[in-house]
Coordinates of C-alpha atoms in Angstrom, one line a residue:
Chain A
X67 CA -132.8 -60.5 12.7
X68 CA -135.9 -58.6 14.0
X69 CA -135.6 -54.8 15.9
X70 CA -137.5 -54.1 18.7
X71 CA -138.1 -50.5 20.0
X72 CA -139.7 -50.2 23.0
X73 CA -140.9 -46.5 24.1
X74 CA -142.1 -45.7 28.0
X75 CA -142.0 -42.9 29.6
X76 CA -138.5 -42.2 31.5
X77 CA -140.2 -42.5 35.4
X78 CA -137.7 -44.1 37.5
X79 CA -137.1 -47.4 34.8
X80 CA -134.1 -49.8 36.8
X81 CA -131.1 -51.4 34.8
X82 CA -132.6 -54.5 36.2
X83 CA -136.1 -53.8 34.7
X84 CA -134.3 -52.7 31.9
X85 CA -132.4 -56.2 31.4
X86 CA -136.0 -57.9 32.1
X87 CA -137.7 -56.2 28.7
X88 CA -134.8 -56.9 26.8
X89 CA -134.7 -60.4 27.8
X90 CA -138.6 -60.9 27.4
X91 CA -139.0 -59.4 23.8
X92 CA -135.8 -61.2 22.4
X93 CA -137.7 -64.5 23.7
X94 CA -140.7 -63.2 22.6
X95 CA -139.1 -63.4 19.1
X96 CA -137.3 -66.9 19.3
X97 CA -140.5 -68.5 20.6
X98 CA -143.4 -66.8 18.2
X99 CA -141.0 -66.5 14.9
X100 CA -137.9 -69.2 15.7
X101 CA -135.6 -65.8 14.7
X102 CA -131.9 -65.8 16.0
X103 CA -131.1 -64.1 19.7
X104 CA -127.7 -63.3 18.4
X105 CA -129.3 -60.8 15.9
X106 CA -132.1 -59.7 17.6
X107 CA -132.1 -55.8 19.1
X108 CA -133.9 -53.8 21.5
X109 CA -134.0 -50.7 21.8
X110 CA -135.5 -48.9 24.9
X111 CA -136.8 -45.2 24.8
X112 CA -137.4 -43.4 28.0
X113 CA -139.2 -40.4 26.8
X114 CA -139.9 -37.5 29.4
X115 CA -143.5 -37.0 30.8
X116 CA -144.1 -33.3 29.2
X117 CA -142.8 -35.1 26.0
X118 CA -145.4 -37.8 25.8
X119 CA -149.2 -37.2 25.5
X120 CA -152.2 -39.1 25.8
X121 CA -155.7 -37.8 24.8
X122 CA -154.5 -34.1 24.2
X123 CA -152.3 -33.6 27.5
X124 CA -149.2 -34.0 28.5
X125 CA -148.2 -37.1 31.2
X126 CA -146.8 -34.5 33.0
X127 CA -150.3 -33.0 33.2
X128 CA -152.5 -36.0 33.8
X129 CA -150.0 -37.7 36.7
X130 CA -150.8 -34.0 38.2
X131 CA -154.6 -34.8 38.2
X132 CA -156.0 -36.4 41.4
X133 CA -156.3 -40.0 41.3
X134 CA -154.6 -40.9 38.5
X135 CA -153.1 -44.1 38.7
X136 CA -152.7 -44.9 34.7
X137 CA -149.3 -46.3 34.1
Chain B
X268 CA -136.4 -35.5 0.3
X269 CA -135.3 -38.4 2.2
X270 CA -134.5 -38.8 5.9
X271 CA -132.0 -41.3 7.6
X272 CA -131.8 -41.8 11.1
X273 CA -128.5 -43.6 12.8
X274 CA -129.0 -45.1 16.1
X275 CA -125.8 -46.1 17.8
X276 CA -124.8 -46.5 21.7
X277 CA -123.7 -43.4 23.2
X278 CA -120.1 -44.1 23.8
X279 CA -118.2 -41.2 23.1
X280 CA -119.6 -40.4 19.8
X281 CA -117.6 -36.4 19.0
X282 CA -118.9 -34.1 16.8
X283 CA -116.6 -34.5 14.4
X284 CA -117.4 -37.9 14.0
X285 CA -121.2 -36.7 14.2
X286 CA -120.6 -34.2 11.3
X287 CA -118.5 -37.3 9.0
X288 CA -121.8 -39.4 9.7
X289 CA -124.0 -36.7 8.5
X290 CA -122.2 -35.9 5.1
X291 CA -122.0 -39.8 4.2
X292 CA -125.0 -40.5 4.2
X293 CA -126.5 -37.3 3.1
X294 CA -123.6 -37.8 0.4
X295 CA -124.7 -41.7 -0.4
X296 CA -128.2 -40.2 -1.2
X297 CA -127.2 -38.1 -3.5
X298 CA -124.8 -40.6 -5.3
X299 CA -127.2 -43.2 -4.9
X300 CA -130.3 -41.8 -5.7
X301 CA -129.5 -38.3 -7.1
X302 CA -131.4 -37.0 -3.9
X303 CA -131.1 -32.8 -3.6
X304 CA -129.1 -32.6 -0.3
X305 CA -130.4 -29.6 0.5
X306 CA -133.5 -31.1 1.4
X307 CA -131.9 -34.3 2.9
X308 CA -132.0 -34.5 6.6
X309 CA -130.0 -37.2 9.2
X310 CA -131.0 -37.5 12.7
X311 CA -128.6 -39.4 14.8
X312 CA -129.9 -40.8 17.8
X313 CA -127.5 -41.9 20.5
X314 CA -128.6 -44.9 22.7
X315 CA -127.8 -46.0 26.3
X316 CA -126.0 -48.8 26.7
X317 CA -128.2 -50.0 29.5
X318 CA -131.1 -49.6 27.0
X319 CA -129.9 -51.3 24.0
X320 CA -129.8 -55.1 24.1
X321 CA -128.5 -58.0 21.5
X322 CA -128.9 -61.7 22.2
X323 CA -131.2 -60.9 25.2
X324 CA -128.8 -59.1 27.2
X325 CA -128.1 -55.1 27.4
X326 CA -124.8 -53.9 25.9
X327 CA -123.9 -53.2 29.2
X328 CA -123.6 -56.3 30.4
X329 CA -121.9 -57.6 27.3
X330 CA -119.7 -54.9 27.3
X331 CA -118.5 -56.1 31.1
X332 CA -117.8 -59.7 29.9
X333 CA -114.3 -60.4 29.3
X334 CA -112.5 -59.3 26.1
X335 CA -116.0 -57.8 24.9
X336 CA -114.5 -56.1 21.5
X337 CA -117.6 -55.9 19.1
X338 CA -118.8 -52.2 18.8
Chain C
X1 CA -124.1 -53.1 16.3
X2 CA -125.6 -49.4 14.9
X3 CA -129.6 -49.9 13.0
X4 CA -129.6 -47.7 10.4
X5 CA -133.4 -46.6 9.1
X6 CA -133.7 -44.6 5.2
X7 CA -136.8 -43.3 4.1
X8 CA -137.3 -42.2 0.9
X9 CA -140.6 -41.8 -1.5
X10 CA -141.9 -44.8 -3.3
X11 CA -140.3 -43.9 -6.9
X12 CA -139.1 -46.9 -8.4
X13 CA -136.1 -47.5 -6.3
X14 CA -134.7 -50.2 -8.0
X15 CA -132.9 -53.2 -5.7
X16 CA -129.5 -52.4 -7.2
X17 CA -129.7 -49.1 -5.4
X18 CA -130.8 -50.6 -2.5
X19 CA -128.2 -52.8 -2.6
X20 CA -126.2 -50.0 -2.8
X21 CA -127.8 -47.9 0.1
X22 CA -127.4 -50.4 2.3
X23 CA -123.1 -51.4 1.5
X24 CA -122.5 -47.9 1.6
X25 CA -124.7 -46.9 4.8
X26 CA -122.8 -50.1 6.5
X27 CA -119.5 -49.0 5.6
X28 CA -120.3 -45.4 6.8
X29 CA -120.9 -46.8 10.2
X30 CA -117.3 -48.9 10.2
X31 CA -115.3 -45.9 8.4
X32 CA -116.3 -42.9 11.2
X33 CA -117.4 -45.2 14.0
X34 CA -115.3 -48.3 13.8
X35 CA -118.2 -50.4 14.0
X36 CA -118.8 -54.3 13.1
X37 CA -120.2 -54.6 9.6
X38 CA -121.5 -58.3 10.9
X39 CA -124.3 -56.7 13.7
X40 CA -124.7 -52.8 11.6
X41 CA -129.0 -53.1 10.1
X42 CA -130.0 -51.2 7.3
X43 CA -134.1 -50.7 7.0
X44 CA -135.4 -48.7 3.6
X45 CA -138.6 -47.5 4.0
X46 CA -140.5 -46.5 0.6
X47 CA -143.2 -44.4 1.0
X48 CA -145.5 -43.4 -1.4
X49 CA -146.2 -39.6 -2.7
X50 CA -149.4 -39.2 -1.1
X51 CA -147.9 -39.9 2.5
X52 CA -144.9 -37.8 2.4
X53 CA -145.5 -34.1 2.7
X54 CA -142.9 -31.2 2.4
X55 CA -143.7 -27.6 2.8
X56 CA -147.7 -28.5 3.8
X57 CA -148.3 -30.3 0.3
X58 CA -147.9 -34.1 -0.4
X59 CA -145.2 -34.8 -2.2
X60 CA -147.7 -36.3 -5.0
X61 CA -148.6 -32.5 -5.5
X62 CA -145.1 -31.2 -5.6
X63 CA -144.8 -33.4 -8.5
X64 CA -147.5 -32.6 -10.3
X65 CA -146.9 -28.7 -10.3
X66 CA -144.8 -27.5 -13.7
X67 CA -140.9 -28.1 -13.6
X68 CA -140.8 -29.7 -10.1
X69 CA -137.3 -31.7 -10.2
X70 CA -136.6 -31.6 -6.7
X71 CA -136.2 -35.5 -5.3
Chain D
X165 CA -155.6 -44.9 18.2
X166 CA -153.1 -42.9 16.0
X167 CA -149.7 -42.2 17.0
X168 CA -147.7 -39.3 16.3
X169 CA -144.2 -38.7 16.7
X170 CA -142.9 -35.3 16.5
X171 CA -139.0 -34.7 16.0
X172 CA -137.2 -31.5 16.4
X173 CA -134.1 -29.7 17.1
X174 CA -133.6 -29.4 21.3
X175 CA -133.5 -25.7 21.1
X176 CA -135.4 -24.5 24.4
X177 CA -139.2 -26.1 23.4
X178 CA -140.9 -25.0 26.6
X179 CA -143.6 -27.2 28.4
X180 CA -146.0 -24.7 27.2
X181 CA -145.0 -25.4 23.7
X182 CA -144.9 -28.6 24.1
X183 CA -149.1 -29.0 25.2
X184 CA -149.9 -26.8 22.5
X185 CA -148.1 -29.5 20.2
X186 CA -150.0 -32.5 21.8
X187 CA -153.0 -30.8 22.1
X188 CA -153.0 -29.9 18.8
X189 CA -151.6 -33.0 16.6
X190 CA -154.8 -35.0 18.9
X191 CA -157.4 -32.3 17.6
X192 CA -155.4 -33.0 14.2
X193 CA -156.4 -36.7 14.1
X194 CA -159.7 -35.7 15.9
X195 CA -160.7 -33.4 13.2
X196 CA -159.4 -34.9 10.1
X197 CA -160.0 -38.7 11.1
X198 CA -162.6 -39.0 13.4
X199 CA -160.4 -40.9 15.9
X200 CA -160.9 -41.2 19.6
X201 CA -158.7 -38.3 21.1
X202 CA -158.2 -40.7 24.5
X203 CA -156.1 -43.0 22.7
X204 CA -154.0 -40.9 20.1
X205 CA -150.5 -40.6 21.7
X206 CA -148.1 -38.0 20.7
X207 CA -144.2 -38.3 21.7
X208 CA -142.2 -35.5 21.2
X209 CA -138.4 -36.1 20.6
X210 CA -135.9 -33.4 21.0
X211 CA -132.3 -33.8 19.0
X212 CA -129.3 -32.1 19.5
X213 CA -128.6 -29.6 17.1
X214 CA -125.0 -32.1 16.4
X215 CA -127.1 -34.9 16.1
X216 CA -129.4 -33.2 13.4
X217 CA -127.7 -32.9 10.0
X218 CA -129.4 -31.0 6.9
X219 CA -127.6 -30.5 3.7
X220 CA -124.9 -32.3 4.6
X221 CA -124.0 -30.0 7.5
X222 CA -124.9 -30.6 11.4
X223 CA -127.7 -27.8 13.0
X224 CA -125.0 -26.9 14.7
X225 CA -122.5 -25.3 12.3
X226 CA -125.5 -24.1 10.3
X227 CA -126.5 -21.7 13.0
X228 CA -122.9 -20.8 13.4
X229 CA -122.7 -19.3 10.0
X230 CA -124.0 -15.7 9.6
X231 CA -127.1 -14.8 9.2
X232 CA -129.0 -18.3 9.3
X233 CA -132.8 -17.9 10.4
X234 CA -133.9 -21.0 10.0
X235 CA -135.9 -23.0 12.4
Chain E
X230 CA -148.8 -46.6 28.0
X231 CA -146.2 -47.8 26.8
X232 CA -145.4 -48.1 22.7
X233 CA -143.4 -51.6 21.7
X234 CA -142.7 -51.5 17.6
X235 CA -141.6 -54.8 16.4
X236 CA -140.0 -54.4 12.7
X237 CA -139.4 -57.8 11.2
X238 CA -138.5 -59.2 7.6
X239 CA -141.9 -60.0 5.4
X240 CA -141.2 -63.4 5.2
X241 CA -144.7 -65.1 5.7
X242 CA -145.4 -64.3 9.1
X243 CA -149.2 -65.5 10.2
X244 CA -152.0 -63.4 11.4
X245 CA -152.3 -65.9 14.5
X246 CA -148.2 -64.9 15.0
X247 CA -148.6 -61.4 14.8
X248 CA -151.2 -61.9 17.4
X249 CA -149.2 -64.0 19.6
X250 CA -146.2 -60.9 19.4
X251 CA -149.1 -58.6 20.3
X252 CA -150.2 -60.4 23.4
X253 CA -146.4 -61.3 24.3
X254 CA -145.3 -57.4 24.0
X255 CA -148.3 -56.6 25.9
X256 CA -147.8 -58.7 29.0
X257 CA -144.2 -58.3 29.2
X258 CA -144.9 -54.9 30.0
X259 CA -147.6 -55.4 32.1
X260 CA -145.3 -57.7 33.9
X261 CA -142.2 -55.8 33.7
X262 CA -143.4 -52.4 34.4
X263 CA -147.2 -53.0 35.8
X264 CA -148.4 -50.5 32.7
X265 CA -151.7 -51.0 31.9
X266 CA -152.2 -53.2 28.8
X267 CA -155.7 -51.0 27.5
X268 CA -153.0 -48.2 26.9
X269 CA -150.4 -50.4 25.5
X270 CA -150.0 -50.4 22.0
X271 CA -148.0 -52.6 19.7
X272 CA -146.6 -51.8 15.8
X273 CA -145.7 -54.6 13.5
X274 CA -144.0 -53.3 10.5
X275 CA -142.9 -56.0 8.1
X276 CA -140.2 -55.2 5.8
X277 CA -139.3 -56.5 2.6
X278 CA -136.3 -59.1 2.4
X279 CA -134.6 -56.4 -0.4
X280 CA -135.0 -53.6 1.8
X281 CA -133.1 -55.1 4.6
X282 CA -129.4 -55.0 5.3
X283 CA -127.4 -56.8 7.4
X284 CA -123.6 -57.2 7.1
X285 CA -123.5 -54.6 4.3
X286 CA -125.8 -57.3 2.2
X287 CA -129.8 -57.2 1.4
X288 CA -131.6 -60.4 3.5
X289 CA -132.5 -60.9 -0.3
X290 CA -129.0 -61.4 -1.0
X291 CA -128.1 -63.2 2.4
X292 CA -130.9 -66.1 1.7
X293 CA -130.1 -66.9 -1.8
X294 CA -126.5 -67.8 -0.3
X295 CA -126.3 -71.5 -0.1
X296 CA -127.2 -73.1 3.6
X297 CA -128.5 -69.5 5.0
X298 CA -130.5 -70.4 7.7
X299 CA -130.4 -67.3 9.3
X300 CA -133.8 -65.6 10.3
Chain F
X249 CA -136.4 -28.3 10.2
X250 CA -139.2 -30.5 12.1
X251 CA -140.1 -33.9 11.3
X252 CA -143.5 -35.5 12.0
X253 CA -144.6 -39.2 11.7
X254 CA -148.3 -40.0 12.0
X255 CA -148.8 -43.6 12.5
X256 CA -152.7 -44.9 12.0
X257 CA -154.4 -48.3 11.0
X258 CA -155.0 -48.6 7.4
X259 CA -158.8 -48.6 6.9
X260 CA -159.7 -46.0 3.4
X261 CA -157.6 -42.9 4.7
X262 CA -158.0 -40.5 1.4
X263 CA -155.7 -38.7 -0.4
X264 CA -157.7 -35.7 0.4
X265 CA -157.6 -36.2 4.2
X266 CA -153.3 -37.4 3.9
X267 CA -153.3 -33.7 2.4
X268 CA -155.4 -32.6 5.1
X269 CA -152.9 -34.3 7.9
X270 CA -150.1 -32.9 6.1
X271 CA -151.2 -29.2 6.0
X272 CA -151.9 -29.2 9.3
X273 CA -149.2 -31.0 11.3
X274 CA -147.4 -28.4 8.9
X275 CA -149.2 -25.3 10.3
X276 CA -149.2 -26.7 14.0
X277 CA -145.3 -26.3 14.2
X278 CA -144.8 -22.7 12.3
X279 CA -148.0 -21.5 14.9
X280 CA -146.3 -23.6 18.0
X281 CA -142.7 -23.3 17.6
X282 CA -142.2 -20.7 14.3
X283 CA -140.4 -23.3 12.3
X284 CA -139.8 -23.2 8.4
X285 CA -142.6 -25.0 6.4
X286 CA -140.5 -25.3 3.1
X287 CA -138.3 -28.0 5.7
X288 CA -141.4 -29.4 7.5
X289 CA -141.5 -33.0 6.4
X290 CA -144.9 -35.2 7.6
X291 CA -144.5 -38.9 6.6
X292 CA -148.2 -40.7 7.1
X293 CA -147.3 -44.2 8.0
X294 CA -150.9 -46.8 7.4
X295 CA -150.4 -49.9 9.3
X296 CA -152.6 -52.9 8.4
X297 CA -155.4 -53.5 11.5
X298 CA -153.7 -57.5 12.2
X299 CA -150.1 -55.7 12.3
X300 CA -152.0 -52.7 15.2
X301 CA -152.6 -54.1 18.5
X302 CA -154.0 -52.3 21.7
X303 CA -154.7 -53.8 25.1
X304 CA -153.3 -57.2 24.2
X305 CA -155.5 -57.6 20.8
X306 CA -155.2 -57.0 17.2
X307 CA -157.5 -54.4 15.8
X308 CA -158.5 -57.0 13.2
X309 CA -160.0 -58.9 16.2
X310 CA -161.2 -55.5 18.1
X311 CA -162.8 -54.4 15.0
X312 CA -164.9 -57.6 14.7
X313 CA -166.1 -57.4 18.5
X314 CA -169.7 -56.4 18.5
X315 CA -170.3 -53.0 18.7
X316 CA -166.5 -51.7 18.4
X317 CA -166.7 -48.3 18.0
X318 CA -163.4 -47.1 18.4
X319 CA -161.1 -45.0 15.9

């Protein structure tokens, strides 16, 4: 009965995409551990760009930067 | 000191019921653990339904399937 | 299908009260919220002293200054 | 590669407020750990004040009673 | 840059496992979301069997029940 | 009321330096956002290397790569 919380930043994420990572990390679990899929839950975070940081700057900051292509 | 966080879909949740969630379990810390209330915080975090999956699919699409009654 | 998550220091929390924390958090979650006992997880975190901190100070220090009660 | 996950109240943080967090929780870890600064992550997570209960009561009706100053 | 925390029950699980979840979490997002997997972290947190509640019981509780199977 | 977790790999962090972490993720919210130390909590989370992964790999095995460097 394992949780999985998955956090991204909320930039444009698709119900279908959504359905794929939820899908995928329940597997994940079946095939590395044999745990249940009926108890297994995900749990997606979409956390805002000027929320999340990465080497002292906001996303929001570092997508603003020329060239930057870092997902 | 203790913290508790409740993560359920967002599905109508009031304030009310918001408020009954947040004295129980600040309450069951006390009566459990003698815990000062005062210094016991609850942080309830609402959840998508596209973003929360069980069994591999998003509680949106179980929610769609015919006679879908589990909360 | 709610998750709930407790933290609390590291102070000899026997697994009676645990026990406890975790019927009582459940049936929180189906009293105010209607929810399925069967899919609602409780996670206890322990923590020790050194890593909790209130008011700047570790919580290993609140302890050790005369007459702290406060848990 | 820390991570740091910072929770408060959503009570009108600015984007200003929120760089100053990031870039100082990185310099945190920088200065006290020696860890690389372009791989600490910080997320910031805003809560309702109804989803954030302290002493039993929700933010909420604590601000609504007179006099109450604290952030 | 995304952050995937996986939160399982201690229950033996392998170094080479917790490897395989690593590289599993790490692609599915890579193949999910094209995020770059140098930025993509992973969090196993392994929890004791009495410190887990499902169904208002302790996992503890649940295994000792004859013919649990459940993981 | 803020809450702050820092998450980092277990390798010899000191009592002295948690204190360190604590006082200053403390400080950084009264300066950034004027909140009440007396109900700043930081909770210092150590997470074993094998249980840590970045870019696909455990940092057991990162670790043990000649020449890693990296905090």
């Amino acid at each position: 009965m394992p949780m999985v919380n998955i956090r991204v930043t909320r930039e444009g994420v698709t119900a279908e995409q959504k359905q794929a990572l939820i899908a995928g990390a329940t597997q994940l679990l079946v095939d590395v551990l044999g745990k249940n899929p009926a108890t297994t839950f995900v749990i997606i975070d979409e956390v805002e760009t000027d929320n999340w940081g990465v080497a002292g700057q906001s996303v929001t900051a570092l997508r603003a930067q020329a060239g930057d292509m870092q997902k």
